[in-house]
Amino acid sequence: MLQLYRKGFIALLASMLLISLLAACGSSGGSNNPPAGSEKPANNDQQGKQQGTKKEEPAAPIKLQFLVPSYADVPNMEDEYWTEYQKRTNSELDVEWVPSGDYDTKFDLVLASGNLPEIIVTTNITRPTLRQAIKQGAFWDLTEFLGDFSKYPNMLEKSGPNVWTYMKLDGKTYGIPRNRPQIDLGIKMRKDWLDKLNLDVPTTLEEYTAALKQIVESDLDNNGKKDTIGIIGHGFLMADGDDTFSSAFGGLDPFYNEEGGLVRNFLTPSYTSMVEWFRQLYADGILAKEFSTMKKTQAEEMYATGRAASYVRNIWRDYTWEQDIKKVQPEANVITLPPLQGPGGVTVSLASPTFGAFYISKKVPEAKVWEILDYFERTTTDELTDFNYYGIEGIHHNLVDGQPHLTELGVRQVTTNANQVFSLAFNNKMKVLNPSAPKAYNDAKLESVQIYSEVGKLNPFTIINSDTWTAVWPKYEKEWQAMATKAIVGQITMQEYESYVEKLSKNEELKKAFQEFAASYKEYFEN
């Protein structure tokens, strides 16, 4: 009897201690920061492993609210893909999908309203409104939560190179990176058109320009008109292609003024040299007349219907667009060019290893912050990243020659929206491989661009920041864009453009920003 009493008392005492611990964990939800040395509360599953007991019921799915950009049709969260994703990640997702073209506007409006979702995505970690919101305390400081990452080995080991350094702001970590491959963009070229003109694949910027000039002066699409465009882009200048071509002129290399300030890349002599090159392309009828105003969807449609020779976009799109073009031009052959040598470098820009980040609203209780970090830890894996690209075997893909090949359902359900709700594991192949292409095609494509990681450069201004630049540049941005456009289309001389840029570079406010950029560059790239 006494023995039974002792057992009952011990069980009761253990229960009371457990309740006290849970209450203590929950009571700190209103604190501004986790206390120094705070420990992640053990969940029931961890306790079961420590005690060697068998867990009878799975933990309840974590309910998460997201605001994310949408790059495809809004998905049905109850379809086969998303049902399986939530099952594998033990989550219930409430996602507001915003068209990618409208996302920055929506992002700024949500920040201004203060009505934040639990988790919000930014596609640009240097976005001024984001930095302001962080400084105003809108998001959790995750520095002490993450600690030395001993509790989060996946987030440390499966993230891109230096990405956690790039995530810091004033020495603290607020965001969780959205890992992405650095090999991403490439210059597309119609190889079949080169062959028709008996031209070799260009290896220099000069050969590339000469080939495009021959193409636009020919009637390679056989429509009886000389209306083929050489290069298309979207947005101001070339958008995706801007850094790619700028790199060939040395435009991604740091350029310091005589006072030691790091000049913003598009105000450097290297960038001006690229503007002059674009000016000649425009004069020769190679550059699309609507280069500065064309929308991304317009450019994509133009290339996919065989109306242009070259376009800088993601490498994986080669196969997709080749198949589209073949519907109207059966001999179409789209390739990604090798690095083209220019006067100051080669035409390869590496993407930032993080495409923005996830931020956790300060309105989220501290106890749930730990749960959210658990969610990101268990989703930053190779296995789930593969699932992100290919879905369920037998439903979304079948193995063909040992490679996943998407089914019709897979093409519909496994879209680029699939990677908007978790950070992925870093993989330098995934912006190269096309899940609809044969294995031999993908293998050859991957081999052809491996050199990109060796010779490519990262635009440091995707990482570094300056508060002064953020505050001051909007006063000059539209005017500078107009002047660059006028220089390219021939409405002003290059001398007039150069004088304008020199005047900007001597602006005292901008010179202060250059000093801040120099300090930021040293913090992120020289320590």
Short mmCIF file of C-alpha atoms in Angstrom, two decimals:
data_model
loop_
_atom_site.label_atom_id
_atom_site.label_comp_id
_atom_site.label_asym_id
_atom_site.label_seq_id
_atom_site.Cartn_x
_atom_site.Cartn_y
_atom_site.Cartn_z
CA MET A 1 0.00 0.00 0.00
CA LEU A 2 2.81 2.37 0.97
CA GLN A 3 4.57 1.49 -2.24
CA LEU A 4 1.48 2.37 -4.27
CA TYR A 5 1.13 5.66 -2.38
CA ARG A 6 4.74 6.54 -3.13
CA LYS A 7 4.26 5.79 -6.82
CA GLY A 8 1.13 7.96 -6.93
CA PHE A 9 2.85 10.82 -5.14
CA ILE A 10 5.83 10.71 -7.50
CA ALA A 11 3.53 10.75 -10.54
CA LEU A 12 1.57 13.67 -9.09
CA LEU A 13 4.76 15.59 -8.35
CA ALA A 14 6.05 15.00 -11.86
CA SER A 15 2.80 16.29 -13.32
CA MET A 16 2.93 19.42 -11.19
CA LEU A 17 6.51 20.10 -12.23
CA LEU A 18 5.61 19.65 -15.89
CA ILE A 19 2.66 22.07 -15.59
CA SER A 20 4.89 24.61 -13.87
CA LEU A 21 7.50 24.36 -16.63
CA LEU A 22 4.90 24.79 -19.35
CA ALA A 23 3.37 27.78 -17.58
CA ALA A 24 6.78 29.37 -17.23
CA CYS A 25 7.45 28.92 -20.95
CA GLY A 26 4.11 30.45 -21.91
CA SER A 27 4.30 33.40 -19.56
CA SER A 28 7.14 35.11 -21.43
CA GLY A 29 5.17 35.70 -24.63
CA GLY A 30 5.01 39.46 -24.09
CA SER A 31 8.75 39.99 -23.68
CA ASN A 32 10.62 42.00 -26.30
CA ASN A 33 13.48 39.51 -26.64
CA PRO A 34 14.18 36.00 -25.40
CA PRO A 35 16.27 36.25 -22.24
CA ALA A 36 19.99 35.66 -22.58
CA GLY A 37 20.75 31.97 -22.48
CA SER A 38 17.10 31.04 -22.94
CA GLU A 39 16.56 27.41 -23.84
CA LYS A 40 14.21 26.01 -26.42
CA PRO A 41 11.36 24.26 -24.58
CA ALA A 42 11.36 20.52 -25.15
CA ASN A 43 8.27 19.27 -26.95
CA ASN A 44 6.56 15.99 -26.10
CA ASP A 45 8.34 14.17 -28.88
CA GLN A 46 11.76 15.22 -27.56
CA GLN A 47 10.78 14.20 -24.02
CA GLY A 48 9.65 10.83 -25.27
CA LYS A 49 12.98 10.25 -27.01
CA GLN A 50 14.91 11.27 -23.91
CA GLN A 51 12.89 8.97 -21.62
CA GLY A 52 12.72 6.09 -24.08
CA THR A 53 8.92 6.08 -24.07
CA LYS A 54 6.77 5.49 -27.09
CA LYS A 55 4.70 8.43 -28.20
CA GLU A 56 1.10 7.32 -28.55
CA GLU A 57 -0.32 10.23 -30.55
CA PRO A 58 1.40 12.51 -33.08
CA ALA A 59 1.76 16.17 -32.17
CA ALA A 60 -0.99 18.39 -33.52
CA PRO A 61 -0.08 20.11 -36.81
CA ILE A 62 1.30 23.61 -36.42
CA LYS A 63 -1.00 26.25 -37.88
CA LEU A 64 0.94 28.91 -39.79
CA GLN A 65 -0.20 32.11 -41.46
CA PHE A 66 1.88 33.36 -44.42
CA LEU A 67 1.93 36.30 -46.82
CA VAL A 68 3.92 35.28 -49.92
CA PRO A 69 4.37 36.21 -53.59
CA SER A 70 2.68 34.03 -56.21
CA TYR A 71 4.54 33.17 -59.43
CA ALA A 72 1.84 30.93 -60.88
CA ASP A 73 -1.89 30.37 -60.50
CA VAL A 74 -3.03 30.42 -56.88
CA PRO A 75 -2.86 26.76 -55.78
CA ASN A 76 -5.61 24.66 -54.32
CA MET A 77 -4.28 23.94 -50.84
CA GLU A 78 -6.37 20.77 -50.75
CA ASP A 79 -4.95 19.21 -53.90
CA GLU A 80 -2.64 16.19 -53.90
CA TYR A 81 0.59 18.16 -53.68
CA TRP A 82 -0.35 20.51 -50.87
CA THR A 83 -2.15 17.84 -48.88
CA GLU A 84 1.00 15.72 -48.94
CA TYR A 85 3.25 18.68 -48.17
CA GLN A 86 1.27 19.59 -45.06
CA LYS A 87 1.20 15.95 -44.00
CA ARG A 88 4.98 15.60 -44.34
CA THR A 89 5.66 18.86 -42.52
CA ASN A 90 2.94 18.39 -39.88
CA SER A 91 1.51 21.77 -40.70
CA GLU A 92 -1.75 23.51 -41.57
CA LEU A 93 -1.03 26.48 -43.82
CA ASP A 94 -3.11 29.61 -44.17
CA VAL A 95 -1.44 31.36 -47.12
CA GLU A 96 -2.34 34.67 -48.75
CA TRP A 97 -0.93 34.49 -52.28
CA VAL A 98 -0.21 37.85 -53.92
CA PRO A 99 0.70 38.08 -57.64
CA SER A 100 4.46 38.63 -57.83
CA GLY A 101 4.09 41.80 -59.89
CA ASP A 102 1.98 43.36 -57.13
CA TYR A 103 3.85 41.92 -54.18
CA ASP A 104 6.14 44.83 -53.31
CA THR A 105 3.17 47.19 -53.16
CA LYS A 106 1.17 44.76 -51.01
CA PHE A 107 4.21 44.17 -48.78
CA ASP A 108 4.62 47.89 -48.11
CA LEU A 109 0.90 48.36 -47.44
CA VAL A 110 0.85 45.51 -44.93
CA LEU A 111 3.89 46.89 -43.12
CA ALA A 112 2.30 50.34 -42.99
CA SER A 113 -0.97 48.97 -41.61
CA GLY A 114 0.76 47.06 -38.82
CA ASN A 115 -1.65 44.17 -39.46
CA LEU A 116 1.08 41.61 -40.04
CA PRO A 117 0.60 37.91 -40.71
CA GLU A 118 2.59 35.51 -38.54
CA ILE A 119 5.19 35.05 -41.27
CA ILE A 120 5.83 37.46 -44.12
CA VAL A 121 8.14 36.98 -47.09
CA THR A 122 10.36 39.64 -48.60
CA THR A 123 12.13 39.05 -51.89
CA ASN A 124 14.74 41.73 -51.09
CA ILE A 125 16.51 41.85 -47.73
CA THR A 126 17.71 45.42 -48.41
CA ARG A 127 14.19 46.77 -49.11
CA PRO A 128 13.90 50.15 -47.33
CA THR A 129 10.42 49.54 -45.90
CA LEU A 130 11.58 46.21 -44.46
CA ARG A 131 14.62 47.76 -42.78
CA GLN A 132 12.46 50.50 -41.32
CA ALA A 133 9.97 47.97 -39.98
CA ILE A 134 12.76 45.95 -38.39
CA LYS A 135 14.14 49.02 -36.64
CA GLN A 136 10.65 49.86 -35.39
CA GLY A 137 10.38 46.44 -33.76
CA ALA A 138 7.87 44.80 -36.13
CA PHE A 139 9.70 41.45 -36.21
CA TRP A 140 11.34 39.11 -33.74
CA ASP A 141 15.09 39.33 -33.26
CA LEU A 142 16.07 35.69 -33.79
CA THR A 143 19.72 36.03 -32.79
CA GLU A 144 19.45 34.37 -29.37
CA PHE A 145 16.80 31.91 -30.51
CA LEU A 146 19.17 30.55 -33.15
CA GLY A 147 22.25 30.82 -30.94
CA ASP A 148 25.09 28.67 -32.27
CA PHE A 149 22.63 26.66 -34.41
CA SER A 150 23.25 23.54 -32.34
CA LYS A 151 19.45 23.09 -32.24
CA TYR A 152 19.12 23.90 -35.94
CA PRO A 153 21.77 21.94 -37.86
CA ASN A 154 19.69 21.80 -41.05
CA MET A 155 19.26 25.55 -41.21
CA LEU A 156 23.01 25.96 -40.75
CA GLU A 157 24.40 23.17 -42.93
CA LYS A 158 21.78 23.21 -45.71
CA SER A 159 21.82 26.97 -46.30
CA GLY A 160 23.76 28.72 -49.06
CA PRO A 161 27.34 29.99 -48.75
CA ASN A 162 27.71 32.90 -46.29
CA VAL A 163 23.95 33.31 -46.23
CA TRP A 164 23.66 33.76 -42.45
CA THR A 165 26.28 36.51 -42.63
CA TYR A 166 24.25 38.25 -45.32
CA MET A 167 21.12 37.98 -43.19
CA LYS A 168 22.56 40.14 -40.39
CA LEU A 169 21.45 43.71 -39.82
CA ASP A 170 23.48 45.69 -37.32
CA GLY A 171 24.93 42.41 -36.12
CA LYS A 172 21.55 40.78 -35.43
CA THR A 173 19.52 38.18 -37.28
CA TYR A 174 15.85 38.86 -37.97
CA GLY A 175 15.13 36.77 -41.05
CA ILE A 176 15.28 33.15 -42.11
CA PRO A 177 16.86 32.86 -45.57
CA ARG A 178 15.01 31.62 -48.60
CA ASN A 179 17.86 29.54 -50.02
CA ARG A 180 18.28 29.62 -53.75
CA PRO A 181 20.89 28.45 -56.28
CA GLN A 182 23.53 30.94 -57.33
CA ILE A 183 23.71 29.52 -60.85
CA ASP A 184 20.48 30.89 -62.27
CA LEU A 185 20.53 33.35 -65.16
CA GLY A 186 22.03 32.78 -68.59
CA ILE A 187 21.95 34.38 -72.02
CA LYS A 188 19.61 32.41 -74.26
CA MET A 189 20.41 32.13 -77.95
CA ARG A 190 18.72 30.54 -80.94
CA LYS A 191 21.34 27.98 -81.95
CA ASP A 192 19.32 26.97 -85.03
CA TRP A 193 19.54 30.54 -86.32
CA LEU A 194 23.30 30.60 -85.79
CA ASP A 195 23.51 27.37 -87.77
CA LYS A 196 21.45 28.81 -90.63
CA LEU A 197 23.95 31.65 -90.90
CA ASN A 198 26.95 29.31 -90.50
CA LEU A 199 27.99 31.14 -87.34
CA ASP A 200 29.84 29.58 -84.42
CA VAL A 201 28.47 29.90 -80.90
CA PRO A 202 29.82 33.25 -79.64
CA THR A 203 32.50 33.26 -76.96
CA THR A 204 33.01 37.03 -76.72
CA LEU A 205 30.68 40.00 -76.40
CA GLU A 206 31.93 41.25 -79.76
CA GLU A 207 31.07 37.95 -81.51
CA TYR A 208 27.65 37.95 -79.79
CA THR A 209 26.90 41.46 -81.05
CA ALA A 210 27.99 40.61 -84.59
CA ALA A 211 25.85 37.45 -84.64
CA LEU A 212 22.76 39.34 -83.46
CA LYS A 213 23.27 41.98 -86.12
CA GLN A 214 23.26 39.31 -88.84
CA ILE A 215 20.17 37.68 -87.35
CA VAL A 216 18.07 40.88 -87.25
CA GLU A 217 19.07 41.71 -90.83
CA SER A 218 17.89 38.28 -92.02
CA ASP A 219 14.45 36.71 -92.28
CA LEU A 220 15.15 33.58 -90.29
CA ASP A 221 11.55 33.05 -89.24
CA ASN A 222 10.54 33.09 -92.95
CA ASN A 223 7.65 35.52 -92.54
CA GLY A 224 8.86 37.78 -95.35
CA LYS A 225 9.80 40.60 -92.95
CA LYS A 226 12.95 41.72 -91.18
CA ASP A 227 11.17 42.01 -87.84
CA THR A 228 13.16 39.62 -85.64
CA ILE A 229 14.41 41.25 -82.43
CA GLY A 230 17.96 40.60 -81.29
CA ILE A 231 17.75 41.10 -77.52
CA ILE A 232 14.65 41.55 -75.39
CA GLY A 233 14.41 42.38 -71.72
CA HIS A 234 11.76 43.55 -69.31
CA GLY A 235 11.55 46.48 -66.94
CA PHE A 236 14.08 49.30 -66.86
CA LEU A 237 17.08 48.51 -69.06
CA MET A 238 17.40 44.71 -69.09
CA ALA A 239 16.06 43.81 -65.61
CA ASP A 240 17.26 40.20 -65.24
CA GLY A 241 19.96 40.79 -67.85
CA ASP A 242 21.31 43.99 -66.35
CA ASP A 243 23.89 42.41 -64.01
CA THR A 244 24.74 39.74 -66.59
CA PHE A 245 25.86 42.21 -69.23
CA SER A 246 27.24 44.68 -66.67
CA SER A 247 29.56 41.97 -65.38
CA ALA A 248 31.27 41.82 -68.78
CA PHE A 249 32.21 45.48 -68.36
CA GLY A 250 33.48 45.04 -64.80
CA GLY A 251 30.27 46.47 -63.39
CA LEU A 252 30.05 44.01 -60.48
CA ASP A 253 33.53 44.84 -59.18
CA PRO A 254 33.70 47.32 -56.29
CA PHE A 255 34.48 50.84 -57.48
CA TYR A 256 35.62 53.41 -54.92
CA ASN A 257 35.76 57.18 -55.32
CA GLU A 258 38.82 59.19 -54.30
CA GLU A 259 37.43 59.54 -50.78
CA GLY A 260 37.09 55.78 -50.28
CA GLY A 261 33.34 55.66 -50.80
CA LEU A 262 31.89 52.61 -52.58
CA VAL A 263 29.99 54.02 -55.57
CA ARG A 264 26.62 52.44 -56.39
CA ASN A 265 27.22 50.10 -59.32
CA PHE A 266 25.07 51.89 -61.89
CA LEU A 267 26.89 55.19 -61.30
CA THR A 268 30.31 53.73 -62.16
CA PRO A 269 32.31 54.13 -65.39
CA SER A 270 31.85 50.39 -66.05
CA TYR A 271 28.09 50.73 -66.07
CA THR A 272 28.33 53.78 -68.31
CA SER A 273 30.34 51.65 -70.76
CA MET A 274 27.47 49.15 -70.82
CA VAL A 275 24.99 51.98 -71.50
CA GLU A 276 27.14 53.00 -74.46
CA TRP A 277 27.11 49.39 -75.71
CA PHE A 278 23.31 49.31 -75.44
CA ARG A 279 23.23 52.59 -77.37
CA GLN A 280 24.99 50.94 -80.30
CA LEU A 281 22.71 47.88 -80.11
CA TYR A 282 19.69 50.17 -80.26
CA ALA A 283 21.10 52.07 -83.22
CA ASP A 284 21.75 48.78 -85.05
CA GLY A 285 18.19 47.57 -84.48
CA ILE A 286 19.32 44.76 -82.16
CA LEU A 287 17.85 45.94 -78.86
CA ALA A 288 14.05 45.84 -78.55
CA LYS A 289 12.58 49.32 -79.03
CA GLU A 290 10.40 48.87 -75.92
CA PHE A 291 13.32 47.70 -73.75
CA SER A 292 12.64 50.13 -70.90
CA THR A 293 8.88 49.58 -70.59
CA MET A 294 8.29 45.98 -71.62
CA LYS A 295 6.63 43.82 -68.96
CA LYS A 296 7.99 40.41 -68.06
CA THR A 297 4.92 38.61 -69.41
CA GLN A 298 5.28 40.44 -72.73
CA ALA A 299 8.94 39.52 -73.03
CA GLU A 300 8.24 35.88 -72.19
CA GLU A 301 5.47 35.66 -74.77
CA MET A 302 7.69 37.30 -77.39
CA TYR A 303 10.51 34.82 -76.85
CA ALA A 304 8.26 31.76 -76.55
CA THR A 305 6.70 32.53 -79.94
CA GLY A 306 10.03 32.77 -81.77
CA ARG A 307 10.18 36.52 -82.32
CA ALA A 308 13.55 37.18 -80.69
CA ALA A 309 17.03 35.67 -80.80
CA SER A 310 18.29 36.30 -77.27
CA TYR A 311 16.94 36.86 -73.77
CA VAL A 312 18.51 36.65 -70.30
CA ARG A 313 16.42 34.50 -67.97
CA ASN A 314 16.66 31.37 -65.82
CA ILE A 315 18.64 28.56 -67.44
CA TRP A 316 15.99 25.92 -66.75
CA ARG A 317 13.61 27.73 -69.11
CA ASP A 318 15.64 26.77 -72.18
CA TYR A 319 13.86 23.47 -72.68
CA THR A 320 10.38 24.85 -71.95
CA TRP A 321 10.73 27.71 -74.40
CA GLU A 322 12.34 25.51 -77.02
CA GLN A 323 9.26 23.28 -76.92
CA ASP A 324 6.98 26.32 -77.15
CA ILE A 325 8.86 27.79 -80.11
CA LYS A 326 8.81 24.44 -81.93
CA LYS A 327 5.03 24.79 -82.23
CA VAL A 328 5.62 27.57 -84.77
CA GLN A 329 9.25 26.95 -85.75
CA PRO A 330 9.88 23.18 -85.60
CA GLU A 331 13.68 23.44 -85.92
CA ALA A 332 14.06 25.70 -82.87
CA ASN A 333 17.08 25.02 -80.67
CA VAL A 334 17.51 27.24 -77.58
CA ILE A 335 20.85 27.18 -75.78
CA THR A 336 22.48 29.06 -72.92
CA LEU A 337 25.67 30.70 -74.09
CA PRO A 338 28.99 30.07 -72.39
CA PRO A 339 30.49 33.02 -70.46
CA LEU A 340 31.15 35.75 -73.03
CA GLN A 341 34.38 37.68 -72.57
CA GLY A 342 33.90 41.42 -72.45
CA PRO A 343 36.25 44.35 -71.87
CA GLY A 344 36.07 44.01 -68.08
CA GLY A 345 34.95 40.47 -67.32
CA VAL A 346 32.51 37.79 -68.43
CA THR A 347 28.73 37.71 -68.79
CA VAL A 348 27.96 35.72 -65.64
CA SER A 349 26.23 37.17 -62.60
CA LEU A 350 25.64 34.87 -59.65
CA ALA A 351 22.38 35.15 -57.78
CA SER A 352 22.35 35.97 -54.11
CA PRO A 353 22.23 32.66 -52.19
CA THR A 354 19.03 33.89 -50.57
CA PHE A 355 15.99 35.20 -52.44
CA GLY A 356 14.85 37.43 -49.63
CA ALA A 357 13.79 35.96 -46.30
CA PHE A 358 10.99 35.01 -43.92
CA TYR A 359 10.25 37.33 -41.01
CA ILE A 360 8.20 36.47 -37.91
CA SER A 361 5.81 39.13 -36.64
CA LYS A 362 6.47 40.38 -33.11
CA LYS A 363 2.78 39.75 -32.43
CA VAL A 364 3.54 36.01 -32.45
CA PRO A 365 3.97 34.71 -28.87
CA GLU A 366 7.49 33.63 -27.96
CA ALA A 367 6.45 30.01 -27.47
CA LYS A 368 5.19 29.87 -31.05
CA VAL A 369 8.41 31.43 -32.38
CA TRP A 370 10.17 28.27 -31.21
CA GLU A 371 7.55 26.17 -33.03
CA ILE A 372 7.99 28.19 -36.22
CA LEU A 373 11.74 27.73 -36.07
CA ASP A 374 11.14 23.99 -35.62
CA TYR A 375 9.02 24.07 -38.78
CA PHE A 376 11.79 25.73 -40.79
CA GLU A 377 14.38 23.34 -39.36
CA ARG A 378 12.46 20.21 -40.37
CA THR A 379 11.70 21.61 -43.83
CA THR A 380 15.26 22.67 -44.71
CA THR A 381 16.22 19.23 -46.02
CA ASP A 382 17.28 17.68 -49.31
CA GLU A 383 14.30 15.33 -49.20
CA LEU A 384 11.70 18.07 -48.89
CA THR A 385 13.52 20.23 -51.43
CA ASP A 386 13.29 17.35 -53.91
CA PHE A 387 9.60 17.04 -53.06
CA ASN A 388 9.25 20.76 -53.72
CA TYR A 389 10.47 20.29 -57.28
CA TYR A 390 8.94 16.93 -58.14
CA GLY A 391 6.06 16.09 -55.78
CA ILE A 392 4.91 12.51 -55.19
CA GLU A 393 6.36 9.67 -57.27
CA GLY A 394 3.67 7.98 -59.32
CA ILE A 395 1.35 10.98 -59.02
CA HIS A 396 3.36 14.10 -59.83
CA HIS A 397 6.35 12.43 -61.44
CA ASN A 398 7.64 9.14 -62.74
CA LEU A 399 11.26 8.04 -62.85
CA VAL A 400 12.61 7.98 -66.40
CA ASP A 401 16.24 6.84 -66.73
CA GLY A 402 16.60 7.43 -63.02
CA GLN A 403 15.40 11.04 -63.22
CA PRO A 404 12.04 12.40 -62.04
CA HIS A 405 9.87 13.43 -64.98
CA LEU A 406 6.73 15.45 -64.23
CA THR A 407 3.33 14.08 -65.16
CA GLU A 408 0.54 16.32 -66.46
CA LEU A 409 -0.76 16.64 -62.91
CA GLY A 410 2.74 17.44 -61.71
CA VAL A 411 3.08 20.26 -64.23
CA ARG A 412 -0.17 21.76 -62.94
CA GLN A 413 0.41 21.32 -59.20
CA VAL A 414 4.20 21.47 -58.70
CA THR A 415 4.81 25.08 -59.68
CA THR A 416 7.21 27.77 -58.51
CA ASN A 417 4.66 28.57 -55.80
CA ALA A 418 5.72 25.36 -54.09
CA ASN A 419 8.88 26.97 -52.73
CA GLN A 420 7.28 30.07 -51.20
CA VAL A 421 6.47 28.62 -47.77
CA PHE A 422 9.78 27.09 -46.69
CA SER A 423 13.43 27.87 -47.14
CA LEU A 424 14.61 24.87 -49.20
CA ALA A 425 18.05 23.28 -48.96
CA PHE A 426 20.73 25.02 -51.01
CA ASN A 427 21.29 23.23 -54.31
CA ASN A 428 23.13 24.78 -57.24
CA LYS A 429 21.41 22.53 -59.77
CA MET A 430 17.78 23.44 -59.37
CA LYS A 431 17.70 26.58 -61.54
CA VAL A 432 19.41 24.60 -64.30
CA LEU A 433 17.46 21.34 -64.40
CA ASN A 434 14.09 21.27 -66.13
CA PRO A 435 11.78 18.59 -64.65
CA SER A 436 10.09 18.12 -68.03
CA ALA A 437 13.32 17.56 -69.97
CA PRO A 438 14.98 14.18 -70.69
CA LYS A 439 17.82 13.16 -68.42
CA ALA A 440 20.43 13.38 -71.17
CA TYR A 441 19.34 16.96 -71.90
CA ASN A 442 19.57 17.96 -68.23
CA ASP A 443 22.93 16.26 -67.75
CA ALA A 444 24.40 18.11 -70.72
CA LYS A 445 22.91 21.43 -69.62
CA LEU A 446 24.26 21.03 -66.11
CA GLU A 447 27.74 20.20 -67.36
CA SER A 448 27.76 23.18 -69.72
CA VAL A 449 27.13 25.73 -66.96
CA GLN A 450 29.29 24.38 -64.14
CA ILE A 451 31.92 26.97 -65.07
CA TYR A 452 29.44 29.69 -64.07
CA SER A 453 30.12 29.12 -60.37
CA GLU A 454 33.85 29.51 -61.00
CA VAL A 455 33.83 32.70 -63.08
CA GLY A 456 30.60 34.43 -62.04
CA LYS A 457 30.34 37.34 -59.63
CA LEU A 458 27.74 38.43 -57.10
CA ASN A 459 26.43 41.98 -57.19
CA PRO A 460 27.37 43.16 -53.67
CA PHE A 461 24.52 45.66 -53.67
CA THR A 462 22.07 42.78 -53.31
CA ILE A 463 23.52 42.39 -49.80
CA ILE A 464 25.00 45.66 -48.55
CA ASN A 465 22.95 48.66 -47.51
CA SER A 466 22.99 52.36 -46.70
CA ASP A 467 20.29 54.24 -44.81
CA THR A 468 21.30 57.47 -46.51
CA TRP A 469 20.97 55.90 -49.95
CA THR A 470 17.55 54.58 -49.03
CA ALA A 471 16.41 58.03 -47.98
CA VAL A 472 18.04 60.06 -50.76
CA TRP A 473 18.10 58.02 -53.97
CA PRO A 474 14.32 58.13 -54.64
CA LYS A 475 14.75 61.85 -55.36
CA TYR A 476 17.04 61.07 -58.30
CA GLU A 477 16.04 57.59 -59.48
CA LYS A 478 13.41 58.49 -62.09
CA GLU A 479 15.58 61.25 -63.52
CA TRP A 480 18.58 58.92 -63.79
CA GLN A 481 16.47 56.25 -65.50
CA ALA A 482 15.20 58.82 -67.97
CA MET A 483 18.72 60.02 -68.72
CA ALA A 484 20.03 56.48 -69.24
CA THR A 485 17.12 55.71 -71.57
CA LYS A 486 17.70 58.93 -73.52
CA ALA A 487 21.37 58.04 -73.90
CA ILE A 488 20.54 54.59 -75.25
CA VAL A 489 17.93 55.77 -77.76
CA GLY A 490 20.13 58.67 -78.89
CA GLN A 491 18.13 61.60 -77.54
CA ILE A 492 21.22 62.87 -75.67
CA THR A 493 24.91 62.31 -76.31
CA MET A 494 27.05 59.98 -74.23
CA GLN A 495 29.00 63.03 -73.08
CA GLU A 496 25.79 64.53 -71.70
CA TYR A 497 25.00 61.29 -69.90
CA GLU A 498 28.51 61.01 -68.47
CA SER A 499 28.35 64.59 -67.21
CA TYR A 500 25.03 63.88 -65.54
CA VAL A 501 26.39 60.76 -63.78
CA GLU A 502 29.49 62.66 -62.68
CA LYS A 503 27.27 65.37 -61.18
CA LEU A 504 25.31 62.73 -59.26
CA SER A 505 28.49 61.08 -58.03
CA LYS A 506 29.64 64.39 -56.53
CA ASN A 507 26.35 64.99 -54.74
CA GLU A 508 27.19 65.34 -51.03
CA GLU A 509 24.23 63.25 -49.89
CA LEU A 510 25.13 60.43 -52.27
CA LYS A 511 28.79 60.64 -51.29
CA LYS A 512 27.70 60.05 -47.69
CA ALA A 513 25.79 56.98 -48.91
CA PHE A 514 28.91 55.74 -50.69
CA GLN A 515 30.80 55.90 -47.38
CA GLU A 516 28.06 53.82 -45.74
CA PHE A 517 28.17 51.32 -48.60
CA ALA A 518 31.93 51.00 -48.09
CA ALA A 519 31.46 50.27 -44.39
CA SER A 520 28.70 47.76 -45.14
CA TYR A 521 30.83 46.02 -47.78
CA LYS A 522 33.63 45.64 -45.27
CA GLU A 523 31.19 44.15 -42.74
CA TYR A 524 29.75 41.56 -45.12
CA PHE A 525 32.62 40.73 -47.46
CA GLU A 526 35.91 41.53 -45.75
CA ASN A 527 35.48 40.15 -42.22
#
